[in-house]
Short mmCIF file of C-alpha atoms and ligand atoms in Angstrom, two decimals:
data_model
loop_
_atom_site.label_atom_id
_atom_site.label_comp_id
_atom_site.label_asym_id
_atom_site.label_seq_id
_atom_site.Cartn_x
_atom_site.Cartn_y
_atom_site.Cartn_z
CA UNK Y 1 22.11 -13.00 35.56
CA UNK Y 2 23.52 -12.49 39.48
CA UNK Y 3 26.97 -10.15 38.95
CA UNK Y 4 28.00 -9.76 42.99
CA UNK Y 5 26.90 -9.44 45.55
CA UNK Y 6 23.04 -8.68 46.92
CA UNK Y 7 23.78 -5.49 48.15
CA UNK Y 8 26.42 -4.20 45.71
CA UNK Y 9 25.66 -2.67 43.27
CA UNK Y 10 25.39 -5.47 40.71
CA UNK Y 11 23.66 -7.82 42.06
CA UNK Y 12 20.46 -8.99 39.60
CA UNK Y 13 18.48 -7.69 36.85
CA UNK Y 14 18.30 -3.63 37.63
CA UNK Y 15 14.32 -3.71 36.22
CA UNK Y 16 12.70 -5.07 39.04
CA UNK Y 17 10.78 -3.06 40.54
CA UNK Y 18 12.19 -4.47 43.77
CA UNK Y 19 15.78 -3.28 42.60
CA UNK Y 20 14.66 -0.24 40.97
CA UNK Y 21 13.59 0.88 44.50
CA UNK Y 22 17.00 -0.33 45.80
CA UNK Y 23 19.51 1.69 43.28
CA UNK Y 24 17.53 4.89 43.90
CA UNK Y 25 18.36 4.76 46.91
CA UNK Y 26 21.38 3.52 47.44
CA UNK Y 27 22.95 6.24 44.73
CA UNK Y 28 20.16 9.16 46.26
CA UNK Y 29 18.55 9.30 43.04
CA UNK Y 30 15.05 12.22 42.03
CA UNK Y 31 13.48 11.46 38.83
CA UNK Y 32 12.60 13.99 37.17
CA UNK Y 33 9.06 14.58 35.35
CA UNK Y 34 10.62 16.65 32.49
CA UNK Y 35 12.82 14.29 30.70
CA UNK Y 36 10.04 11.93 30.76
CA UNK Y 37 11.79 9.55 33.66
CA UNK Y 38 9.08 6.17 34.23
CA UNK Y 39 11.61 3.51 34.80
CA UNK Y 40 10.90 0.52 33.47
CA UNK Y 41 11.03 -2.99 36.15
CA UNK Y 42 8.50 -5.92 34.27
CA UNK Y 43 10.48 -8.64 32.82
CA UNK Y 44 8.34 -10.02 31.02
CA UNK Y 45 7.71 -6.31 28.60
CA UNK Y 46 11.65 -6.21 28.83
CA UNK Y 47 12.23 -9.44 26.81
CA UNK Y 48 9.43 -8.27 24.71
CA UNK Y 49 11.36 -5.20 23.20
CA UNK Y 50 14.21 -7.02 23.22
CA UNK Y 51 12.16 -9.71 21.05
CA UNK Y 52 10.60 -7.32 18.95
CA UNK Y 53 14.51 -5.99 17.36
CA UNK Y 54 15.52 -9.63 16.36
CA UNK Y 55 19.09 -8.91 17.86
CA UNK Y 56 22.08 -11.11 17.66
CA UNK Y 57 25.90 -11.27 17.93
CA UNK Y 58 26.59 -9.32 14.56
CA UNK Y 59 23.75 -6.33 15.71
CA UNK Y 60 23.96 -3.34 16.91
CA UNK Y 61 20.63 -1.44 18.98
CA UNK Y 62 21.05 2.59 19.50
CA UNK Y 63 19.47 3.50 22.73
CA UNK Y 64 17.65 6.59 23.61
CA UNK Y 65 17.68 7.24 26.76
CA UNK Y 66 18.57 4.52 29.09
CA UNK Y 67 18.17 5.83 32.80
CA UNK Y 68 18.92 2.98 35.30
CA UNK Y 69 19.46 0.45 32.26
CA UNK Y 70 17.07 -1.96 32.71
CA UNK Y 71 16.94 -2.31 28.51
CA UNK Y 72 20.40 -1.94 28.45
CA UNK Y 73 21.80 -4.49 30.72
CA UNK Y 74 19.37 -6.73 28.22
CA UNK Y 75 19.80 -5.27 25.09
CA UNK Y 76 23.82 -6.18 26.24
CA UNK Y 77 22.95 -9.98 26.26
CA UNK Y 78 21.38 -9.85 23.07
CA UNK Y 79 23.13 -7.25 20.75
CA UNK Y 80 26.82 -7.23 19.68
CA UNK Y 81 27.10 -3.59 20.89
CA UNK Y 82 25.25 -1.31 23.02
CA UNK Y 83 25.12 2.58 22.78
CA UNK Y 84 23.17 4.30 25.11
CA UNK Y 85 21.99 8.25 24.77
CA UNK Y 86 21.63 9.61 27.96
CA UNK Y 87 20.56 13.26 28.00
CA UNK Y 88 20.51 13.45 32.05
CA UNK Y 89 24.38 13.69 33.55
CA UNK Y 90 23.44 12.68 36.53
CA UNK Y 91 22.18 8.71 34.96
CA UNK Y 92 25.49 8.42 33.82
CA UNK Y 93 27.87 7.29 36.85
CA UNK Y 94 25.11 5.09 38.30
CA UNK Y 95 24.31 3.57 34.35
CA UNK Y 96 28.84 3.85 34.19
CA UNK Y 97 28.80 1.87 37.30
CA UNK Y 98 25.60 -0.36 37.11
CA UNK Y 99 26.78 -1.43 33.37
CA UNK Y 100 30.43 -1.97 34.40
CA UNK Y 101 30.16 -5.88 33.41
CA UNK Y 102 29.01 -5.89 30.58
CA UNK Y 103 32.75 -4.34 27.65
CA UNK Y 104 29.82 -4.26 24.39
CA UNK Y 105 27.62 -1.09 25.34
CA UNK Y 106 28.88 2.79 25.76
CA UNK Y 107 27.48 5.22 27.29
CA UNK Y 108 27.39 8.46 25.20
CA UNK Y 109 26.51 11.69 27.27
CA UNK Y 110 23.73 14.38 24.96
CA UNK Y 111 20.71 14.80 24.07
CA UNK Y 112 19.36 12.89 20.97
CA UNK Y 113 17.35 15.50 20.00
CA UNK Y 114 20.82 16.90 18.53
CA UNK Y 115 22.97 14.61 18.29
CA UNK Y 116 24.37 13.73 14.94
CA UNK Y 117 23.09 10.52 15.30
CA UNK Y 118 24.19 9.49 11.67
CA UNK Y 119 27.67 10.04 12.72
CA UNK Y 120 27.58 8.00 15.65
CA UNK Y 121 26.45 5.07 14.14
CA UNK Y 122 28.98 5.05 11.71
CA UNK Y 123 31.73 5.45 14.25
CA UNK Y 124 29.83 3.73 16.82
CA UNK Y 125 28.72 0.48 15.36
CA UNK Y 126 31.86 0.20 12.17
CA UNK Y 127 31.44 -3.48 11.25
CA UNK Y 128 28.27 -4.20 12.43
CA UNK Y 129 25.37 -5.83 9.74
CA UNK Y 130 22.73 -3.90 11.52
CA UNK Y 131 21.32 -1.55 13.64
CA UNK Y 132 17.90 -1.09 15.76
CA UNK Y 133 16.89 2.00 17.45
CA UNK Y 134 15.36 0.16 20.75
CA UNK Y 135 14.23 2.50 23.04
CA UNK Y 136 11.19 3.47 25.78
CA UNK Y 137 11.21 7.20 24.71
CA UNK Y 138 10.98 9.65 27.30
CA UNK Y 139 6.97 11.15 26.87
CA UNK Y 140 7.52 14.77 26.09
CA UNK Y 141 9.33 13.85 23.53
CA UNK Y 142 8.60 11.02 21.34
CA UNK Y 143 6.63 12.39 18.49
CA UNK Y 144 10.38 14.84 17.37
CA UNK Y 145 12.87 12.00 17.97
CA UNK Y 146 10.86 9.79 16.08
CA UNK Y 147 10.65 12.55 13.42
CA UNK Y 148 14.67 12.95 13.70
CA UNK Y 149 14.69 9.16 13.45
CA UNK Y 150 12.39 9.04 10.38
CA UNK Y 151 13.44 12.08 8.83
CA UNK Y 152 17.95 11.90 9.38
CA UNK Y 153 17.17 8.57 6.79
CA UNK Y 154 19.63 6.70 9.02
CA UNK Y 155 20.39 3.01 8.01
CA UNK Y 156 18.66 1.13 10.29
CA UNK Y 157 17.39 -1.68 9.81
CA UNK Y 158 13.78 -1.87 12.82
CA UNK Y 159 12.79 0.77 15.24
CA UNK Y 160 11.14 -0.54 18.01
CA UNK Y 161 10.16 1.95 20.96
CA UNK Y 162 7.97 1.62 23.79
CA UNK Y 163 5.75 5.21 23.37
CA UNK Y 164 2.66 6.78 24.56
CA UNK Y 165 -0.12 4.50 23.84
CA UNK Y 166 -2.48 7.30 22.11
CA UNK Y 167 1.13 8.06 20.07
CA UNK Y 168 1.25 4.33 18.42
CA UNK Y 169 -1.99 4.53 17.98
CA UNK Y 170 -1.08 7.63 15.80
CA UNK Y 171 2.08 5.52 14.33
CA UNK Y 172 0.50 1.90 13.20
CA UNK Y 173 -3.39 4.61 11.58
CA UNK Y 174 -4.36 3.51 8.30
CA UNK Y 175 -5.97 6.49 6.29
CA UNK Y 176 -9.51 7.79 7.18
CA UNK Y 177 -9.46 8.26 11.16
CA UNK Y 178 -9.03 10.17 13.65
CA UNK Y 179 -5.59 9.34 15.17
CA UNK Y 180 -3.88 9.29 10.89
CA UNK Y 181 -2.28 12.33 10.31
CA UNK Y 182 1.17 13.73 9.93
CA UNK Y 183 2.73 11.05 11.91
CA UNK Y 184 0.85 8.19 10.61
CA UNK Y 185 2.47 9.75 6.66
CA UNK Y 186 5.74 9.75 7.66
CA UNK Y 187 5.50 6.46 9.78
CA UNK Y 188 4.31 4.88 6.32
CA UNK Y 189 6.81 6.48 4.40
CA UNK Y 190 9.79 4.65 5.72
CA UNK Y 191 8.77 2.40 7.81
CA UNK Y 192 6.11 -0.83 8.05
CA UNK Y 193 4.22 -0.14 11.03
CA UNK Y 194 3.28 -3.20 13.69
CA UNK Y 195 2.00 -3.41 17.42
CA UNK Y 196 3.73 -5.44 19.65
CA UNK Y 197 2.06 -5.59 22.98
CA UNK Y 198 0.28 -2.69 25.07
CA UNK Y 199 2.23 -2.27 28.57
CA UNK Y 200 0.13 -1.02 31.13
CA UNK Y 201 0.94 2.23 33.15
CA UNK Y 202 1.21 0.11 36.66
CA UNK Y 203 4.65 -1.51 34.86
CA UNK Y 204 6.90 1.97 35.40
CA UNK Y 205 8.38 3.76 38.61
CA UNK Y 206 7.04 5.66 38.95
CA UNK Y 207 3.29 5.53 36.88
CA UNK Y 208 2.94 7.74 34.22
CA UNK Y 209 -0.87 9.13 33.71
CA UNK Y 210 -0.87 7.27 30.76
CA UNK Y 211 -0.79 3.55 28.90
CA UNK Y 212 1.32 2.70 26.82
CA UNK Y 213 2.40 0.31 23.73
CA UNK Y 214 5.65 -0.81 21.95
CA UNK Y 215 5.79 -0.38 18.34
CA UNK Y 216 7.99 -2.08 15.97
CA UNK Y 217 8.62 -0.02 13.08
CA UNK Y 218 10.18 -2.15 10.25
CA UNK Y 219 11.91 -0.16 7.33
CA UNK Y 220 11.61 0.05 4.56
CA UNK Y 221 14.11 -0.37 1.91
CA UNK Y 222 12.71 2.83 -0.42
CA UNK Y 223 9.63 4.22 0.10
CA UNK Y 224 6.44 2.60 -1.50
CA UNK Y 225 5.32 6.15 -3.66
CA UNK Y 226 7.10 7.56 -5.99
CA UNK Y 227 7.79 11.30 -4.32
CA UNK Y 228 9.33 14.25 -6.67
CA UNK Y 229 10.80 16.86 -4.15
CA UNK Y 230 9.80 15.12 -0.34
CA UNK Y 231 10.54 18.13 1.55
CA UNK Y 232 7.41 19.50 -0.26
CA UNK Y 233 5.57 16.33 0.06
CA UNK Y 234 5.64 16.62 3.53
CA UNK Y 235 5.04 20.58 3.29
CA UNK Y 236 1.98 18.84 1.94
CA UNK Y 237 0.84 16.18 4.74
CA UNK Y 238 1.73 18.78 7.28
CA UNK Y 239 -0.98 21.12 4.81
CA UNK Y 240 -3.50 18.50 4.39
CA UNK Y 241 -3.71 18.20 8.01
CA UNK Y 242 -3.31 21.47 9.45
CA UNK Y 243 -6.95 22.52 10.21
CA UNK Y 244 -8.50 18.98 10.47
CA UNK Y 245 -11.74 19.88 9.79
CA UNK Y 246 -11.58 22.29 6.98
CA UNK Y 247 -10.72 20.28 3.69
CA UNK Y 248 -8.65 19.83 1.41
CA UNK Y 249 -8.58 23.10 -0.79
CA UNK Y 250 -8.90 25.51 2.03
CA UNK Y 251 -5.57 24.08 3.91
CA UNK Y 252 -4.45 23.60 -0.05
CA UNK Y 253 -5.08 27.93 0.93
CA UNK Y 254 -3.02 28.13 3.34
CA UNK Y 255 -0.68 26.11 1.48
CA UNK Y 256 -0.32 28.32 -0.95
CA UNK Y 257 -1.25 31.24 -0.41
CA UNK Y 258 -4.75 33.47 -0.66
CA UNK Y 259 -3.83 34.42 -4.44
CA UNK Y 260 -3.83 30.35 -4.78
CA UNK Y 261 -6.95 29.53 -3.93
CA UNK Y 262 -8.20 28.00 -7.26
CA UNK Y 263 -5.85 26.53 -8.10
CA UNK Y 264 -5.43 24.52 -4.89
CA UNK Y 265 -9.00 23.01 -5.53
CA UNK Y 266 -8.30 23.05 -8.81
CA UNK Y 267 -5.54 20.60 -8.34
CA UNK Y 268 -6.59 18.15 -6.69
CA UNK Y 269 -9.95 17.53 -9.16
CA UNK Y 270 -7.28 17.31 -12.42
CA UNK Y 271 -6.52 13.84 -10.27
CA UNK Y 272 -9.37 12.93 -9.30
CA UNK Y 273 -9.31 14.18 -6.17
CA UNK Y 274 -12.08 15.76 -4.40
CA UNK Y 275 -11.39 18.97 -3.40
CA UNK Y 276 -13.90 19.02 -0.25
CA UNK Y 277 -12.77 15.82 1.30
CA UNK Y 278 -10.85 15.90 4.11
CA UNK Y 279 -6.91 15.15 4.39
CA UNK Y 280 -7.86 13.00 7.14
CA UNK Y 281 -8.79 10.20 4.68
CA UNK Y 282 -6.04 10.99 1.88
CA UNK Y 283 -3.51 7.71 0.89
CA UNK Y 284 -0.12 8.06 1.00
CA UNK Y 285 -0.67 7.52 -2.79
CA UNK Y 286 -2.93 10.72 -3.06
CA UNK Y 287 -0.28 12.99 -0.90
CA UNK Y 288 2.51 11.56 -3.51
CA UNK Y 289 0.25 12.64 -6.90
CA UNK Y 290 -0.75 16.28 -4.43
CA UNK Y 291 3.02 17.09 -4.18
CA UNK Y 292 3.49 15.38 -7.91
CA UNK Y 293 1.22 17.48 -9.73
CA UNK Y 294 2.93 20.58 -7.66
CA UNK Y 295 6.78 20.03 -7.83
CA UNK Y 296 5.79 19.78 -11.59
CA UNK Y 297 3.78 23.10 -11.74
CA UNK Y 298 6.32 24.83 -10.02
CA UNK Y 299 9.18 23.82 -11.71
N1 SAM K 1 15.01 3.37 29.44
C1 SAM K 1 15.17 2.55 30.79
C2 SAM K 1 13.10 2.28 31.24
O1 SAM K 1 13.14 1.50 30.09
O2 SAM K 1 14.01 2.02 32.03
C3 SAM K 1 14.29 5.02 31.02
C4 SAM K 1 13.23 5.38 29.94
S1 SAM K 1 12.45 6.61 30.56
C5 SAM K 1 11.42 7.14 29.67
C6 SAM K 1 13.32 8.08 29.22
C7 SAM K 1 14.37 8.27 29.51
O3 SAM K 1 15.32 9.21 28.63
C8 SAM K 1 15.35 9.15 31.12
O4 SAM K 1 16.19 8.21 31.56
C9 SAM K 1 15.01 10.52 30.67
O5 SAM K 1 16.65 11.19 31.57
C10 SAM K 1 15.92 10.73 29.07
N2 SAM K 1 15.71 11.13 27.99
C11 SAM K 1 14.70 11.67 28.36
N3 SAM K 1 14.71 12.65 27.49
C12 SAM K 1 16.04 12.58 26.32
C13 SAM K 1 17.18 12.94 25.50
N4 SAM K 1 16.29 14.32 24.70
N5 SAM K 1 18.15 12.52 24.83
C14 SAM K 1 18.31 11.78 25.81
N6 SAM K 1 18.04 10.32 27.07
C15 SAM K 1 16.49 11.86 26.87
#
């Protein structure tokens, strides 16, 4: 869509190499690596991300890290409302000018890791049927942002995110392999994950040192396992992966304390789980059984 003269701030899609270069030059913008600033310049990838979010006029999109707005403008065309949270203050006036034609976009200056997202969603998406997070996440903060989105129990339909390829493997890994870890367990506890597409580094400006993937998490209405004490469940999961080469019994000893090391072996055994196994072989159901038994014993 062309919104103005060729050299106006609103000429053509933002997410192309030429237009991005023009915008960067026009505003004298300098990229900050430490903020994970790699902007998408490929129309096909942008389209795949937006399609995966299955938006519509009654739905909202929460974007984390809009950059100069390549994804934001496409979300604006597909959703009823878009709220985009950007940490870099220098980008706010640029976004406001470039996205000015899209009346359904709100730019929020802030840190997605610190904002009260539950409140933000309640206040800014009131009246809409569903909200999804759709974002090309900054690499340095991918895991903490994902964990916050999951653990804050936000009322989301889905989370569609571009992440480093290795993180995508971890998010979607089944038990038993080297990619399976506490992130895989948390993702499966809250959502059903799938890889949408792989994305080469060349579609970003500047190109990062790694390849990426788009992952879609369809949020569950309730977890697939019954857990008595969620905080304890996640402590057990973290403990089981703390030292990957150690056995479950050894890692549980680290969690319970040396004085309870016998129990650390007996507890899994009492549930038919071999204490000599490694954490990376345990299923969600086995982690839940362990945590529930521990919760029972701790009263
Ligand atoms: N969405 C744009 C795109 O796809 O071209 C930019 C994506 S870039 C990978 C990540 C963006 O997140 C940058 O604009 C960066 O300034 C912003 N950012 C980094 N840390 C953030 C945080 N904690 N909260 C909100 N935005 C953040």
